[in-house]
Amino acid sequence: MSDIIWPEGFVPGFTDNFCSNEVIVEGVSAADIWPLLVMPSRWPTYYSNAADVKIYEDAGPALDAGVRFFFTTFGFPIEGRCLECVPPIMGQPARIAWHGWSGEEGASDRMDVHHAWLIEDLSANRVRILTQETQNGEPAKELARQVPNR
């Protein structure tokens, strides 16, 4: 199976917090899932913790490498920039990854994240959906201490 490409400073195990979710389901393909992930305006329709979505610089409505966006999640206002956006191709996983931040650089409430998705068709009409996020900063340390960990 494919791996997420982690930038320096965001490798799991070396950050303040790490989140991972993976599911393998049948009857859906990477091509079916792709429009839901690449269109931020659709995030609130299936993920209740996403709100106030907008794309900057007259880009969009779909994400692409370099596109800046904003949304609110878990009470955090997140500014983001898409770093990787590779649609599904036969035999290769789809990839979306972005750097997000909340708070001013250098401030004690600053949090930086790297969030990545892999969507990969498997045999027997199945698809693997993997999303992982690494987080740095005091808010990330606090999230890591919460029980249960969100």
GROMACS .gro file of N, CA and C in nm:
model
  450
    1MET      N    1   0.084  -0.118   0.000
    1MET     CA    2   0.000   0.000   0.000
    1MET      C    3   0.089   0.125   0.000
    2SER      N    4   0.032   0.232  -0.045
    2SER     CA    5   0.107   0.356  -0.059
    2SER      C    6   0.125   0.428   0.074
    3ASP      N    7   0.224   0.515   0.078
    3ASP     CA    8   0.256   0.594   0.197
    3ASP      C    9   0.231   0.742   0.172
    4ILE      N   10   0.208   0.813   0.279
    4ILE     CA   11   0.197   0.959   0.273
    4ILE      C   12   0.337   1.017   0.267
    5ILE      N   13   0.352   1.125   0.193
    5ILE     CA   14   0.479   1.195   0.181
    5ILE      C   15   0.480   1.306   0.286
    6TRP      N   16   0.568   1.297   0.384
    6TRP     CA   17   0.572   1.392   0.495
    6TRP      C   18   0.684   1.494   0.475
    7PRO      N   19   0.652   1.624   0.484
    7PRO     CA   20   0.757   1.726   0.476
    7PRO      C   21   0.837   1.732   0.607
    8GLU      N   22   0.957   1.786   0.599
    8GLU     CA   23   1.042   1.802   0.717
    8GLU      C   24   0.966   1.879   0.825
    9GLY      N   25   0.978   1.833   0.947
    9GLY     CA   26   0.911   1.896   1.060
    9GLY      C   27   0.772   1.842   1.087
   10PHE      N   28   0.722   1.754   1.001
   10PHE     CA   29   0.586   1.701   1.016
   10PHE      C   30   0.581   1.549   1.009
   11VAL      N   31   0.693   1.483   1.031
   11VAL     CA   32   0.698   1.337   1.027
   11VAL      C   33   0.636   1.281   1.155
   12PRO      N   34   0.539   1.189   1.144
   12PRO     CA   35   0.477   1.131   1.264
   12PRO      C   36   0.583   1.073   1.358
   13GLY      N   37   0.558   1.091   1.487
   13GLY     CA   38   0.652   1.045   1.588
   13GLY      C   39   0.746   1.155   1.633
   14PHE      N   40   0.756   1.262   1.554
   14PHE     CA   41   0.844   1.375   1.585
   14PHE      C   42   0.765   1.505   1.595
   15THR      N   43   0.631   1.495   1.609
   15THR     CA   44   0.547   1.613   1.619
   15THR      C   45   0.473   1.612   1.752
   16ASP      N   46   0.402   1.720   1.780
   16ASP     CA   47   0.332   1.731   1.908
   16ASP      C   48   0.205   1.648   1.915
   17ASN      N   49   0.145   1.617   1.801
   17ASN     CA   50   0.025   1.533   1.798
   17ASN      C   51   0.016   1.467   1.661
   18PHE      N   52  -0.048   1.351   1.658
   18PHE     CA   53  -0.066   1.276   1.535
   18PHE      C   54  -0.205   1.213   1.536
   19CYS      N   55  -0.276   1.222   1.424
   19CYS     CA   56  -0.409   1.163   1.409
   19CYS      C   57  -0.410   1.079   1.283
   20SER      N   58  -0.477   0.965   1.289
   20SER     CA   59  -0.483   0.876   1.174
   20SER      C   60  -0.618   0.807   1.170
   21ASN      N   61  -0.678   0.802   1.052
   21ASN     CA   62  -0.802   0.729   1.029
   21ASN      C   63  -0.790   0.657   0.896
   22GLU      N   64  -0.829   0.531   0.895
   22GLU     CA   65  -0.824   0.452   0.773
   22GLU      C   66  -0.948   0.364   0.767
   23VAL      N   67  -1.002   0.351   0.647
   23VAL     CA   68  -1.115   0.262   0.625
   23VAL      C   69  -1.098   0.199   0.488
   24ILE      N   70  -1.141   0.075   0.475
   24ILE     CA   71  -1.147   0.006   0.346
   24ILE      C   72  -1.292  -0.034   0.327
   25VAL      N   73  -1.351   0.011   0.217
   25VAL     CA   74  -1.492  -0.016   0.190
   25VAL      C   75  -1.509  -0.071   0.049
   26GLU      N   76  -1.620  -0.137   0.028
   26GLU     CA   77  -1.649  -0.192  -0.104
   26GLU      C   78  -1.758  -0.110  -0.173
   27GLY      N   79  -1.761  -0.121  -0.304
   27GLY     CA   80  -1.869  -0.062  -0.381
   27GLY      C   81  -1.851   0.085  -0.415
   28VAL      N   82  -1.734   0.139  -0.391
   28VAL     CA   83  -1.704   0.278  -0.425
   28VAL      C   84  -1.559   0.283  -0.475
   29SER      N   85  -1.529   0.380  -0.557
   29SER     CA   86  -1.395   0.390  -0.614
   29SER      C   87  -1.328   0.521  -0.572
   30ALA      N   88  -1.199   0.529  -0.595
   30ALA     CA   89  -1.125   0.653  -0.570
   30ALA      C   90  -1.184   0.767  -0.653
   31ALA      N   91  -1.226   0.738  -0.774
   31ALA     CA   92  -1.286   0.840  -0.861
   31ALA      C   93  -1.418   0.892  -0.803
   32ASP      N   94  -1.493   0.807  -0.733
   32ASP     CA   95  -1.617   0.851  -0.669
   32ASP      C   96  -1.590   0.944  -0.551
   33ILE      N   97  -1.485   0.916  -0.477
   33ILE     CA   98  -1.451   0.991  -0.356
   33ILE      C   99  -1.380   1.122  -0.387
   34TRP      N  100  -1.301   1.125  -0.492
   34TRP     CA  101  -1.219   1.240  -0.526
   34TRP      C  102  -1.292   1.374  -0.524
   35PRO      N  103  -1.409   1.388  -0.588
   35PRO     CA  104  -1.477   1.519  -0.588
   35PRO      C  105  -1.517   1.567  -0.448
   36LEU      N  106  -1.540   1.476  -0.357
   36LEU     CA  107  -1.577   1.515  -0.221
   36LEU      C  108  -1.458   1.576  -0.146
   37LEU      N  109  -1.339   1.530  -0.175
   37LEU     CA  110  -1.220   1.580  -0.106
   37LEU      C  111  -1.160   1.703  -0.173
   38VAL      N  112  -1.165   1.708  -0.303
   38VAL     CA  113  -1.098   1.816  -0.376
   38VAL      C  114  -1.182   1.944  -0.380
   39MET      N  115  -1.309   1.935  -0.341
   39MET     CA  116  -1.399   2.051  -0.340
   39MET      C  117  -1.428   2.090  -0.195
   40PRO      N  118  -1.352   2.184  -0.139
   40PRO     CA  119  -1.373   2.222   0.002
   40PRO      C  120  -1.517   2.262   0.035
   41SER      N  121  -1.590   2.318  -0.061
   41SER     CA  122  -1.728   2.358  -0.033
   41SER      C  123  -1.814   2.237   0.003
   42ARG      N  124  -1.772   2.116  -0.034
   42ARG     CA  125  -1.848   1.995  -0.003
   42ARG      C  126  -1.813   1.938   0.135
   43TRP      N  127  -1.701   1.979   0.196
   43TRP     CA  128  -1.660   1.922   0.323
   43TRP      C  129  -1.770   1.927   0.429
   44PRO      N  130  -1.838   2.041   0.448
   44PRO     CA  131  -1.942   2.045   0.553
   44PRO      C  132  -2.061   1.953   0.526
   45THR      N  133  -2.078   1.906   0.404
   45THR     CA  134  -2.191   1.818   0.374
   45THR      C  135  -2.173   1.678   0.429
   46TYR      N  136  -2.050   1.638   0.458
   46TYR     CA  137  -2.027   1.505   0.513
   46TYR      C  138  -1.939   1.504   0.637
   47TYR      N  139  -1.886   1.621   0.675
   47TYR     CA  140  -1.801   1.629   0.794
   47TYR      C  141  -1.848   1.746   0.878
   48SER      N  142  -1.914   1.717   0.989
   48SER     CA  143  -1.978   1.822   1.069
   48SER      C  144  -1.879   1.918   1.135
   49ASN      N  145  -1.751   1.883   1.141
   49ASN     CA  146  -1.652   1.971   1.201
   49ASN      C  147  -1.587   2.065   1.100
   50ALA      N  148  -1.639   2.074   0.981
   50ALA     CA  149  -1.590   2.168   0.879
   50ALA      C  150  -1.697   2.273   0.854
   51ALA      N  151  -1.657   2.400   0.862
   51ALA     CA  152  -1.751   2.511   0.839
   51ALA      C  153  -1.674   2.631   0.785
   52ASP      N  154  -1.748   2.731   0.738
   52ASP     CA  155  -1.692   2.860   0.695
   52ASP      C  156  -1.587   2.846   0.585
   53VAL      N  157  -1.608   2.753   0.494
   53VAL     CA  158  -1.508   2.724   0.391
   53VAL      C  159  -1.504   2.833   0.285
   54LYS      N  160  -1.383   2.875   0.247
   54LYS     CA  161  -1.366   2.965   0.133
   54LYS      C  162  -1.231   2.941   0.069
   55ILE      N  163  -1.224   2.969  -0.059
   55ILE     CA  164  -1.099   2.959  -0.136
   55ILE      C  165  -1.058   3.100  -0.176
   56TYR      N  166  -0.930   3.129  -0.162
   56TYR     CA  167  -0.877   3.263  -0.192
   56TYR      C  168  -0.830   3.276  -0.337
   57GLU      N  169  -0.799   3.401  -0.371
   57GLU     CA  170  -0.729   3.436  -0.496
   57GLU      C  171  -0.805   3.394  -0.621
   58ASP      N  172  -0.937   3.397  -0.615
   58ASP     CA  173  -1.020   3.360  -0.730
   58ASP      C  174  -0.986   3.221  -0.783
   59ALA      N  175  -0.936   3.135  -0.697
   59ALA     CA  176  -0.905   2.998  -0.738
   59ALA      C  177  -1.028   2.911  -0.714
   60GLY      N  178  -1.017   2.787  -0.753
   60GLY     CA  179  -1.123   2.692  -0.724
   60GLY      C  180  -1.229   2.686  -0.832
   61PRO      N  181  -1.335   2.618  -0.804
   61PRO     CA  182  -1.379   2.573  -0.672
   61PRO      C  183  -1.304   2.450  -0.619
   62ALA      N  184  -1.223   2.385  -0.704
   62ALA     CA  185  -1.149   2.267  -0.659
   62ALA      C  186  -1.009   2.306  -0.612
   63LEU      N  187  -0.956   2.227  -0.520
   63LEU     CA  188  -0.818   2.246  -0.477
   63LEU      C  189  -0.722   2.206  -0.587
   64ASP      N  190  -0.606   2.266  -0.584
   64ASP     CA  191  -0.494   2.230  -0.669
   64ASP      C  192  -0.369   2.275  -0.595
   65ALA      N  193  -0.255   2.223  -0.630
   65ALA     CA  194  -0.131   2.260  -0.563
   65ALA      C  195  -0.115   2.412  -0.565
   66GLY      N  196  -0.087   2.470  -0.449
   66GLY     CA  197  -0.066   2.613  -0.436
   66GLY      C  198  -0.189   2.693  -0.397
   67VAL      N  199  -0.308   2.635  -0.409
   67VAL     CA  200  -0.432   2.708  -0.380
   67VAL      C  201  -0.443   2.731  -0.229
   68ARG      N  202  -0.475   2.856  -0.191
   68ARG     CA  203  -0.497   2.893  -0.052
   68ARG      C  204  -0.645   2.884  -0.019
   69PHE      N  205  -0.676   2.844   0.106
   69PHE     CA  206  -0.815   2.830   0.148
   69PHE      C  207  -0.826   2.855   0.298
   70PHE      N  208  -0.950   2.860   0.346
   70PHE     CA  209  -0.980   2.882   0.487
   70PHE      C  210  -1.097   2.793   0.525
   71PHE      N  211  -1.096   2.743   0.648
   71PHE     CA  212  -1.214   2.680   0.706
   71PHE      C  213  -1.198   2.676   0.857
   72THR      N  214  -1.308   2.645   0.925
   72THR     CA  215  -1.308   2.631   1.070
   72THR      C  216  -1.329   2.484   1.103
   73THR      N  217  -1.250   2.431   1.198
   73THR     CA  218  -1.268   2.294   1.243
   73THR      C  219  -1.234   2.284   1.390
   74PHE      N  220  -1.316   2.214   1.466
   74PHE     CA  221  -1.298   2.198   1.610
   74PHE      C  222  -1.275   2.333   1.679
   75GLY      N  223  -1.337   2.438   1.628
   75GLY     CA  224  -1.324   2.571   1.686
   75GLY      C  225  -1.201   2.647   1.644
   76PHE      N  226  -1.115   2.586   1.564
   76PHE     CA  227  -0.994   2.652   1.517
   76PHE      C  228  -1.017   2.713   1.378
   77PRO      N  229  -0.988   2.841   1.360
   77PRO     CA  230  -0.988   2.898   1.224
   77PRO      C  231  -0.859   2.857   1.155
   78ILE      N  232  -0.870   2.787   1.044
   78ILE     CA  233  -0.752   2.732   0.976
   78ILE      C  234  -0.731   2.799   0.841
   79GLU      N  235  -0.614   2.859   0.825
   79GLU     CA  236  -0.567   2.904   0.694
   79GLU      C  237  -0.491   2.786   0.635
   80GLY      N  238  -0.503   2.764   0.506
   80GLY     CA  239  -0.435   2.650   0.447
   80GLY      C  240  -0.384   2.677   0.308
   81ARG      N  241  -0.288   2.596   0.269
   81ARG     CA  242  -0.236   2.597   0.132
   81ARG      C  243  -0.221   2.451   0.088
   82CYS      N  244  -0.283   2.419  -0.025
   82CYS     CA  245  -0.274   2.285  -0.080
   82CYS      C  246  -0.132   2.263  -0.135
   83LEU      N  247  -0.069   2.155  -0.091
   83LEU     CA  248   0.068   2.124  -0.133
   83LEU      C  249   0.075   2.013  -0.237
   84GLU      N  250  -0.020   1.923  -0.231
   84GLU     CA  251  -0.020   1.807  -0.319
   84GLU      C  252  -0.163   1.778  -0.361
   85CYS      N  253  -0.186   1.761  -0.491
   85CYS     CA  254  -0.320   1.735  -0.540
   85CYS      C  255  -0.309   1.650  -0.667
   86VAL      N  256  -0.316   1.519  -0.647
   86VAL     CA  257  -0.297   1.425  -0.757
   86VAL      C  258  -0.423   1.341  -0.770
   87PRO      N  259  -0.500   1.359  -0.877
   87PRO     CA  260  -0.625   1.284  -0.893
   87PRO      C  261  -0.598   1.134  -0.913
   88PRO      N  262  -0.700   1.052  -0.893
   88PRO     CA  263  -0.680   0.908  -0.910
   88PRO      C  264  -0.648   0.874  -1.055
   89ILE      N  265  -0.549   0.790  -1.070
   89ILE     CA  266  -0.507   0.738  -1.200
   89ILE      C  267  -0.498   0.586  -1.186
   90MET      N  268  -0.538   0.514  -1.287
   90MET     CA  269  -0.535   0.367  -1.280
   90MET      C  270  -0.399   0.319  -1.228
   91GLY      N  271  -0.403   0.244  -1.119
   91GLY     CA  272  -0.281   0.187  -1.063
   91GLY      C  273  -0.206   0.278  -0.967
   92GLN      N  274  -0.254   0.403  -0.947
   92GLN     CA  275  -0.187   0.495  -0.855
   92GLN      C  276  -0.291   0.557  -0.763
   93PRO      N  277  -0.255   0.581  -0.637
   93PRO     CA  278  -0.352   0.641  -0.546
   93PRO      C  279  -0.371   0.790  -0.574
   94ALA      N  280  -0.488   0.839  -0.540
   94ALA     CA  281  -0.511   0.984  -0.540
   94ALA      C  282  -0.448   1.038  -0.413
   95ARG      N  283  -0.396   1.163  -0.420
   95ARG     CA  284  -0.329   1.225  -0.306
   95ARG      C  285  -0.373   1.370  -0.293
   96ILE      N  286  -0.407   1.408  -0.172
   96ILE     CA  287  -0.428   1.549  -0.139
   96ILE      C  288  -0.355   1.574  -0.008
   97ALA      N  289  -0.279   1.681  -0.003
   97ALA     CA  290  -0.212   1.719   0.121
   97ALA      C  291  -0.208   1.870   0.129
   98TRP      N  292  -0.221   1.921   0.251
   98TRP     CA  293  -0.215   2.065   0.270
   98TRP      C  294  -0.149   2.099   0.403
   99HIS      N  295  -0.088   2.216   0.405
   99HIS     CA  296  -0.034   2.274   0.528
   99HIS      C  297  -0.139   2.373   0.578
  100GLY      N  298  -0.172   2.361   0.706
  100GLY     CA  299  -0.267   2.453   0.765
  100GLY      C  300  -0.210   2.514   0.891
  101TRP      N  301  -0.261   2.631   0.926
  101TRP     CA  302  -0.214   2.698   1.046
  101TRP      C  303  -0.325   2.782   1.107
  102SER      N  304  -0.314   2.799   1.238
  102SER     CA  305  -0.406   2.882   1.313
  102SER      C  306  -0.323   2.965   1.409
  103GLY      N  307  -0.345   3.095   1.409
  103GLY     CA  308  -0.269   3.185   1.496
  103GLY      C  309  -0.152   3.249   1.423
  104GLU      N  310  -0.099   3.350   1.487
  104GLU     CA  311   0.014   3.424   1.429
  104GLU      C  312   0.145   3.348   1.451
  105GLU      N  313   0.232   3.354   1.352
  105GLU     CA  314   0.362   3.288   1.363
  105GLU      C  315   0.436   3.340   1.487
  106GLY      N  316   0.488   3.247   1.567
  106GLY     CA  317   0.561   3.283   1.688
  106GLY      C  318   0.475   3.300   1.812
  107ALA      N  319   0.341   3.305   1.795
  107ALA     CA  320   0.251   3.322   1.909
  107ALA      C  321   0.234   3.190   1.983
  108SER      N  322   0.204   3.197   2.114
  108SER     CA  323   0.190   3.076   2.195
  108SER      C  324   0.068   2.993   2.154
  109ASP      N  325  -0.030   3.055   2.088
  109ASP     CA  326  -0.149   2.980   2.046
  109ASP      C  327  -0.141   2.932   1.901
  110ARG      N  328  -0.025   2.944   1.840
  110ARG     CA  329  -0.006   2.902   1.700
  110ARG      C  330  -0.007   2.749   1.691
  111MET      N  331  -0.077   2.698   1.590
  111MET     CA  332  -0.073   2.556   1.559
  111MET      C  333  -0.050   2.540   1.410
  112ASP      N  334   0.041   2.451   1.373
  112ASP     CA  335   0.068   2.418   1.233
  112ASP      C  336   0.040   2.270   1.212
  113VAL      N  337  -0.023   2.238   1.100
  113VAL     CA  338  -0.058   2.099   1.071
  113VAL      C  339  -0.019   2.064   0.927
  114HIS      N  340   0.005   1.935   0.907
  114HIS     CA  341   0.015   1.880   0.772
  114HIS      C  342  -0.091   1.771   0.766
  115HIS      N  343  -0.188   1.789   0.676
  115HIS     CA  344  -0.300   1.695   0.664
  115HIS      C  345  -0.294   1.632   0.526
  116ALA      N  346  -0.300   1.498   0.522
  116ALA     CA  347  -0.286   1.428   0.394
  116ALA      C  348  -0.391   1.319   0.381
  117TRP      N  349  -0.430   1.297   0.257
  117TRP     CA  350  -0.524   1.190   0.222
  117TRP      C  351  -0.462   1.103   0.114
  118LEU      N  352  -0.483   0.972   0.125
  118LEU     CA  353  -0.455   0.877   0.017
  118LEU      C  354  -0.585   0.803  -0.010
  119ILE      N  355  -0.624   0.797  -0.135
  119ILE     CA  356  -0.744   0.725  -0.175
  119ILE      C  357  -0.700   0.628  -0.283
  120GLU      N  358  -0.715   0.499  -0.255
  120GLU     CA  359  -0.651   0.399  -0.340
  120GLU      C  360  -0.746   0.285  -0.370
  121ASP      N  361  -0.768   0.260  -0.500
  121ASP     CA  362  -0.850   0.146  -0.541
  121ASP      C  363  -0.777   0.016  -0.509
  122LEU      N  364  -0.853  -0.079  -0.456
  122LEU     CA  365  -0.801  -0.211  -0.425
  122LEU      C  366  -0.876  -0.315  -0.508
  123SER      N  367  -0.833  -0.438  -0.500
  123SER     CA  368  -0.901  -0.546  -0.573
  123SER      C  369  -1.042  -0.566  -0.520
  124ALA      N  370  -1.121  -0.637  -0.595
  124ALA     CA  371  -1.257  -0.677  -0.557
  124ALA      C  372  -1.348  -0.557  -0.528
  125ASN      N  373  -1.333  -0.450  -0.608
  125ASN     CA  374  -1.421  -0.333  -0.600
  125ASN      C  375  -1.418  -0.268  -0.461
  126ARG      N  376  -1.298  -0.259  -0.403
  126ARG     CA  377  -1.279  -0.194  -0.273
  126ARG      C  378  -1.191  -0.071  -0.290
  127VAL      N  379  -1.200   0.019  -0.190
  127VAL     CA  380  -1.115   0.138  -0.189
  127VAL      C  381  -1.061   0.158  -0.047
  128ARG      N  382  -0.938   0.202  -0.041
  128ARG     CA  383  -0.874   0.237   0.088
  128ARG      C  384  -0.873   0.389   0.099
  129ILE      N  385  -0.923   0.439   0.211
  129ILE     CA  386  -0.922   0.583   0.238
  129ILE      C  387  -0.839   0.603   0.366
  130LEU      N  388  -0.727   0.670   0.352
  130LEU     CA  389  -0.639   0.697   0.465
  130LEU      C  390  -0.623   0.847   0.479
  131THR      N  391  -0.648   0.898   0.597
  131THR     CA  392  -0.621   1.038   0.625
  131THR      C  393  -0.538   1.046   0.752
  132GLN      N  394  -0.431   1.123   0.747
  132GLN     CA  395  -0.343   1.141   0.862
  132GLN      C  396  -0.307   1.288   0.875
  133GLU      N  397  -0.285   1.329   1.001
  133GLU     CA  398  -0.248   1.468   1.026
  133GLU      C  399  -0.145   1.472   1.138
  134THR      N  400  -0.040   1.548   1.116
  134THR     CA  401   0.054   1.580   1.223
  134THR      C  402   0.034   1.726   1.260
  135GLN      N  403   0.057   1.756   1.389
  135GLN     CA  404   0.030   1.890   1.441
  135GLN      C  405   0.146   1.933   1.530
  136ASN      N  406   0.179   2.061   1.523
  136ASN     CA  407   0.282   2.121   1.608
  136ASN      C  408   0.230   2.247   1.673
  137GLY      N  409   0.271   2.270   1.797
  137GLY     CA  410   0.234   2.391   1.869
  137GLY      C  411   0.163   2.357   2.000
  138GLU      N  412   0.151   2.457   2.086
  138GLU     CA  413   0.088   2.436   2.217
  138GLU      C  414  -0.055   2.381   2.206
  139PRO      N  415  -0.140   2.433   2.114
  139PRO     CA  416  -0.273   2.373   2.103
  139PRO      C  417  -0.268   2.224   2.065
  140ALA      N  418  -0.170   2.184   1.984
  140ALA     CA  419  -0.154   2.043   1.947
  140ALA      C  420  -0.116   1.960   2.069
  141LYS      N  421  -0.029   2.014   2.152
  141LYS     CA  422   0.009   1.942   2.275
  141LYS      C  423  -0.112   1.923   2.364
  142GLU      N  424  -0.196   2.025   2.373
  142GLU     CA  425  -0.318   2.014   2.455
  142GLU      C  426  -0.413   1.910   2.396
  143LEU      N  427  -0.430   1.908   2.264
  143LEU     CA  428  -0.515   1.808   2.201
  143LEU      C  429  -0.464   1.667   2.229
  144ALA      N  430  -0.332   1.650   2.228
  144ALA     CA  431  -0.273   1.519   2.252
  144ALA      C  432  -0.299   1.470   2.394
  145ARG      N  433  -0.314   1.563   2.488
  145ARG     CA  434  -0.338   1.527   2.628
  145ARG      C  435  -0.485   1.495   2.657
  146GLN      N  436  -0.576   1.533   2.568
  146GLN     CA  437  -0.718   1.512   2.594
  146GLN      C  438  -0.754   1.364   2.590
  147VAL      N  439  -0.843   1.326   2.679
  147VAL     CA  440  -0.892   1.189   2.684
  147VAL      C  441  -1.044   1.194   2.680
  148PRO      N  442  -1.110   1.133   2.581
  148PRO     CA  443  -1.043   1.064   2.472
  148PRO      C  444  -0.980   1.162   2.374
  149ASN      N  445  -0.876   1.118   2.308
  149ASN     CA  446  -0.806   1.202   2.211
  149ASN      C  447  -0.894   1.219   2.088
  150ARG      N  448  -0.923   1.347   2.054
  150ARG     CA  449  -1.010   1.373   1.938
  150ARG      C  450  -0.939   1.337   1.811
   0.00000   0.00000   0.00000
